[in-house]
Amino acid sequence: MLRAIDINCDMGEGMGNDEALMPYINSANIACGFHAGNGETIRRTIELAKLYNVRIGAHPSFRDKDFFGRRELDIPGDKLYAIVIEQIIKMDMIAREKGVKLYHVKPHGALYNMAARDPKIARIIAQTVKDFDESLVIYGLSGSHLVKESQAMGLVAVNEAFADRTYRDDGSLTPRSQPNAIITNETESLQQVIQIMERGTVTTVSGKVIPMQAETICIHGDEKTAVGIARTISNALHRKMMNR
């Protein structure tokens, strides 16, 4: 059964797609300066989001611009807490400066993947968000430890699925190091999103159909195909909702 769903996108990463993507999304995950971006890009992205009535969220990561935050790092829990809250505070300060309320937090890259599978890391991130502002929503991989640990702490956490990534049989994302990890075809991306929304399933790279719950769908703003995919999905979902 088709239902309304949030479409989110990673932004403020200096890829040049942000303004073109804004009409087709509901939530923007804004880089906080650790894997990409800086104060200027944060301000510009928040201004665009405000203009298009798009919710804004902090997109914290490891401090690792050389690898775009996609390299897994082993750091102590107290240091992880510190780097996450530093980024949330920075984003919140600039949001307030622009007269906008921070809506959500979604970890980026390696931190996102580690929080999905490691309950300890998930708890640290959830605790950080709760300590800062327990009204913030957490976006995490569908069925992941981040979603479960956040909900266990009484936070609102939503299951996220991806329009432009493929899945393995265990529900994890196919590693970017593999050639079939990214979906670049607009039709294939739309088909995956419709399957998730209508059937609550996704077809993995092996051809297996597995359960997939999602309240939000992510499109990566750093991909060249992002605008086309976002437009296709947004327009198709709008038509389907109008014709229900």
Short mmCIF file of C-alpha atoms in Angstrom, two decimals:
data_model
loop_
_atom_site.label_atom_id
_atom_site.label_comp_id
_atom_site.label_asym_id
_atom_site.label_seq_id
_atom_site.Cartn_x
_atom_site.Cartn_y
_atom_site.Cartn_z
CA MET A 1 0.00 0.00 0.00
CA LEU A 2 1.44 3.35 -1.02
CA ARG A 3 1.87 5.97 1.68
CA ALA A 4 3.48 9.36 2.04
CA ILE A 5 7.17 9.14 2.85
CA ASP A 6 10.02 11.51 3.69
CA ILE A 7 12.74 11.92 1.05
CA ASN A 8 16.08 13.00 2.49
CA CYS A 9 19.36 13.96 0.86
CA ASP A 10 22.96 14.45 2.00
CA MET A 11 23.94 18.06 1.30
CA GLY A 12 26.46 20.80 1.96
CA GLU A 13 29.24 18.58 0.66
CA GLY A 14 30.40 20.91 -2.12
CA MET A 15 29.06 18.82 -5.00
CA GLY A 16 27.00 21.58 -6.61
CA ASN A 17 23.68 19.72 -6.70
CA ASP A 18 22.06 21.19 -3.61
CA GLU A 19 19.81 23.87 -5.07
CA ALA A 20 18.68 21.64 -7.95
CA LEU A 21 17.73 18.90 -5.46
CA MET A 22 15.78 21.04 -3.01
CA PRO A 23 12.41 21.00 -4.86
CA TYR A 24 12.30 17.21 -4.70
CA ILE A 25 13.17 16.47 -1.06
CA ASN A 26 11.70 16.89 2.41
CA SER A 27 14.80 16.73 4.63
CA ALA A 28 18.42 17.81 4.16
CA ASN A 29 21.29 16.11 6.00
CA ILE A 30 23.90 18.86 6.14
CA ALA A 31 27.62 18.12 6.40
CA CYS A 32 29.03 19.66 9.58
CA GLY A 33 32.58 20.31 8.37
CA PHE A 34 34.26 17.08 9.46
CA HIS A 35 33.99 15.07 6.23
CA ALA A 36 33.03 17.99 3.98
CA GLY A 37 31.82 21.55 4.12
CA ASN A 38 32.45 24.50 6.42
CA GLY A 39 30.56 27.29 8.09
CA GLU A 40 29.88 28.99 4.77
CA THR A 41 28.45 25.88 3.10
CA ILE A 42 26.33 25.14 6.17
CA ARG A 43 24.83 28.64 6.08
CA ARG A 44 24.17 28.46 2.35
CA THR A 45 22.52 25.05 2.60
CA ILE A 46 20.32 26.12 5.50
CA GLU A 47 19.28 29.21 3.53
CA LEU A 48 18.29 27.01 0.57
CA ALA A 49 16.41 24.61 2.83
CA LYS A 50 14.52 27.48 4.42
CA LEU A 51 13.64 28.84 0.97
CA TYR A 52 12.23 25.48 -0.15
CA ASN A 53 10.62 24.60 3.21
CA VAL A 54 12.92 21.60 3.68
CA ARG A 55 13.70 20.28 7.18
CA ILE A 56 17.35 20.39 8.21
CA GLY A 57 19.46 17.87 10.07
CA ALA A 58 23.04 17.52 11.27
CA HIS A 59 25.11 14.98 9.32
CA PRO A 60 28.02 14.26 11.70
CA SER A 61 30.97 12.12 10.75
CA PHE A 62 34.49 11.21 11.71
CA ARG A 63 36.99 14.04 11.20
CA ASP A 64 38.29 12.63 7.93
CA LYS A 65 38.07 14.90 4.88
CA ASP A 66 40.79 12.94 3.09
CA PHE A 67 38.46 9.94 2.81
CA PHE A 68 35.15 11.87 2.82
CA GLY A 69 34.26 10.29 6.17
CA ARG A 70 34.02 6.85 4.61
CA ARG A 71 36.98 5.30 6.42
CA GLU A 72 36.17 3.40 9.61
CA LEU A 73 38.10 4.69 12.62
CA ASP A 74 38.53 3.12 16.04
CA ILE A 75 38.22 5.87 18.64
CA PRO A 76 37.31 5.84 22.36
CA GLY A 77 33.69 6.32 23.34
CA ASP A 78 34.28 9.65 25.07
CA LYS A 79 36.02 11.04 21.99
CA LEU A 80 33.21 9.83 19.75
CA TYR A 81 30.68 11.54 22.00
CA ALA A 82 32.73 14.74 21.83
CA ILE A 83 33.05 14.87 18.05
CA VAL A 84 29.37 14.12 17.49
CA ILE A 85 28.11 16.72 19.93
CA GLU A 86 30.57 19.30 18.57
CA GLN A 87 29.04 18.91 15.13
CA ILE A 88 25.45 19.02 16.37
CA ILE A 89 26.17 22.17 18.38
CA LYS A 90 27.76 23.85 15.35
CA MET A 91 24.81 23.00 13.13
CA ASP A 92 22.29 24.09 15.74
CA MET A 93 24.04 27.44 16.30
CA ILE A 94 24.00 28.28 12.60
CA ALA A 95 20.41 27.08 12.26
CA ARG A 96 19.34 29.38 15.08
CA GLU A 97 21.27 32.21 13.44
CA LYS A 98 19.17 31.62 10.32
CA GLY A 99 15.91 31.29 12.26
CA VAL A 100 15.50 27.58 11.56
CA LYS A 101 14.90 24.67 13.96
CA LEU A 102 17.17 21.65 13.72
CA TYR A 103 14.94 18.64 13.03
CA HIS A 104 17.10 15.52 12.92
CA VAL A 105 20.52 13.89 13.16
CA LYS A 106 21.85 11.34 10.69
CA PRO A 107 25.42 10.02 10.95
CA HIS A 108 27.48 10.00 7.77
CA GLY A 109 29.47 7.37 5.96
CA ALA A 110 31.58 5.04 8.08
CA LEU A 111 30.03 6.34 11.30
CA TYR A 112 26.56 5.55 9.94
CA ASN A 113 27.55 2.01 8.98
CA MET A 114 29.33 1.35 12.28
CA ALA A 115 26.35 2.62 14.28
CA ALA A 116 24.12 0.33 12.26
CA ARG A 117 25.93 -2.84 13.29
CA ASP A 118 27.60 -1.94 16.63
CA PRO A 119 25.21 -1.38 19.56
CA LYS A 120 27.90 0.37 21.62
CA ILE A 121 28.50 3.02 18.96
CA ALA A 122 24.75 3.30 18.42
CA ARG A 123 24.19 3.95 22.14
CA ILE A 124 26.88 6.65 22.22
CA ILE A 125 25.31 8.50 19.30
CA ALA A 126 21.81 8.14 20.75
CA GLN A 127 22.99 9.36 24.16
CA THR A 128 24.70 12.34 22.55
CA VAL A 129 21.51 13.36 20.78
CA LYS A 130 19.41 12.81 23.90
CA ASP A 131 21.75 14.91 26.02
CA PHE A 132 21.67 17.76 23.51
CA ASP A 133 17.97 17.79 22.58
CA GLU A 134 15.74 14.77 23.02
CA SER A 135 13.21 16.21 20.55
CA LEU A 136 15.61 15.62 17.66
CA VAL A 137 14.76 12.72 15.35
CA ILE A 138 17.45 10.16 14.52
CA TYR A 139 17.72 8.71 11.01
CA GLY A 140 19.30 5.25 10.86
CA LEU A 141 19.59 2.25 8.56
CA SER A 142 16.36 0.25 8.57
CA GLY A 143 16.33 -2.31 11.38
CA SER A 144 19.74 -1.20 12.62
CA HIS A 145 21.15 -0.94 16.13
CA LEU A 146 21.07 2.85 15.82
CA VAL A 147 17.31 2.82 15.35
CA LYS A 148 16.75 0.22 18.09
CA GLU A 149 19.06 1.83 20.67
CA SER A 150 17.63 5.28 20.02
CA GLN A 151 14.08 4.04 20.45
CA ALA A 152 15.10 2.19 23.63
CA MET A 153 16.24 5.55 25.05
CA GLY A 154 12.86 7.07 24.28
CA LEU A 155 14.00 9.00 21.22
CA VAL A 156 12.13 9.17 17.94
CA ALA A 157 14.14 7.19 15.38
CA VAL A 158 13.08 6.44 11.83
CA ASN A 159 14.09 3.57 9.58
CA GLU A 160 15.91 4.71 6.47
CA ALA A 161 16.18 2.97 3.11
CA PHE A 162 18.16 4.05 0.06
CA ALA A 163 17.03 4.89 -3.44
CA ASP A 164 20.50 4.74 -4.95
CA ARG A 165 22.21 1.90 -3.08
CA THR A 166 21.87 -1.87 -3.34
CA TYR A 167 21.48 -4.28 -0.44
CA ARG A 168 23.05 -7.52 0.71
CA ASP A 169 21.04 -10.45 2.04
CA ASP A 170 21.53 -9.36 5.68
CA GLY A 171 19.95 -5.97 5.00
CA SER A 172 23.25 -4.08 5.01
CA LEU A 173 24.30 -1.84 2.15
CA THR A 174 26.55 -3.30 -0.52
CA PRO A 175 30.04 -1.87 0.12
CA ARG A 176 31.03 0.94 -2.23
CA SER A 177 34.13 -1.05 -3.13
CA GLN A 178 31.92 -3.45 -5.08
CA PRO A 179 30.83 -2.57 -8.64
CA ASN A 180 27.10 -3.07 -8.04
CA ALA A 181 26.85 -0.90 -4.92
CA ILE A 182 25.39 2.21 -6.56
CA ILE A 183 22.14 2.50 -8.51
CA THR A 184 22.52 5.13 -11.22
CA ASN A 185 19.52 4.26 -13.38
CA GLU A 186 16.46 6.37 -12.57
CA THR A 187 13.96 3.63 -13.42
CA GLU A 188 15.75 1.02 -11.30
CA SER A 189 15.94 3.45 -8.40
CA LEU A 190 12.24 4.25 -8.63
CA GLN A 191 11.35 0.55 -8.82
CA GLN A 192 13.32 -0.10 -5.63
CA VAL A 193 11.59 2.75 -3.80
CA ILE A 194 8.12 1.64 -4.93
CA GLN A 195 8.86 -1.94 -3.84
CA ILE A 196 9.94 -0.73 -0.41
CA MET A 197 6.90 1.51 -0.01
CA GLU A 198 4.22 -0.78 -1.43
CA ARG A 199 5.46 -4.20 -0.37
CA GLY A 200 7.81 -3.49 2.54
CA THR A 201 10.55 -5.50 0.83
CA VAL A 202 13.72 -4.99 -1.20
CA THR A 203 15.46 -7.28 -3.66
CA THR A 204 19.12 -7.85 -2.77
CA VAL A 205 22.06 -8.14 -5.15
CA SER A 206 21.72 -11.93 -4.97
CA GLY A 207 18.07 -11.76 -6.01
CA LYS A 208 16.68 -12.55 -2.57
CA VAL A 209 13.64 -10.59 -1.39
CA ILE A 210 13.98 -9.43 2.23
CA PRO A 211 11.79 -7.29 4.54
CA MET A 212 12.56 -3.55 4.44
CA GLN A 213 10.73 -1.06 6.63
CA ALA A 214 11.25 2.60 5.84
CA GLU A 215 9.83 5.92 6.96
CA THR A 216 12.42 7.91 5.01
CA ILE A 217 14.24 7.37 1.71
CA CYS A 218 17.76 8.70 1.11
CA ILE A 219 19.29 9.99 -2.10
CA HIS A 220 23.02 10.77 -2.04
CA GLY A 221 23.59 14.34 -3.17
CA ASP A 222 27.20 13.70 -4.18
CA GLU A 223 26.26 11.37 -7.05
CA LYS A 224 26.07 12.81 -10.59
CA THR A 225 22.70 11.12 -11.07
CA ALA A 226 21.20 12.53 -7.86
CA VAL A 227 19.04 15.25 -9.39
CA GLY A 228 17.56 12.95 -12.03
CA ILE A 229 16.80 10.25 -9.49
CA ALA A 230 15.29 12.72 -7.03
CA ARG A 231 13.10 14.29 -9.72
CA THR A 232 11.92 10.92 -11.02
CA ILE A 233 11.04 9.61 -7.56
CA SER A 234 9.39 12.80 -6.36
CA ASN A 235 7.27 13.20 -9.49
CA ALA A 236 6.26 9.53 -9.58
CA LEU A 237 5.28 9.45 -5.92
CA HIS A 238 3.31 12.66 -6.31
CA ARG A 239 1.36 11.20 -9.24
CA LYS A 240 0.67 7.98 -7.35
CA MET A 241 -0.55 9.85 -4.28
CA MET A 242 -2.82 12.03 -6.43
CA ASN A 243 -4.31 8.97 -8.14
CA ARG A 244 -5.02 6.95 -4.98
#
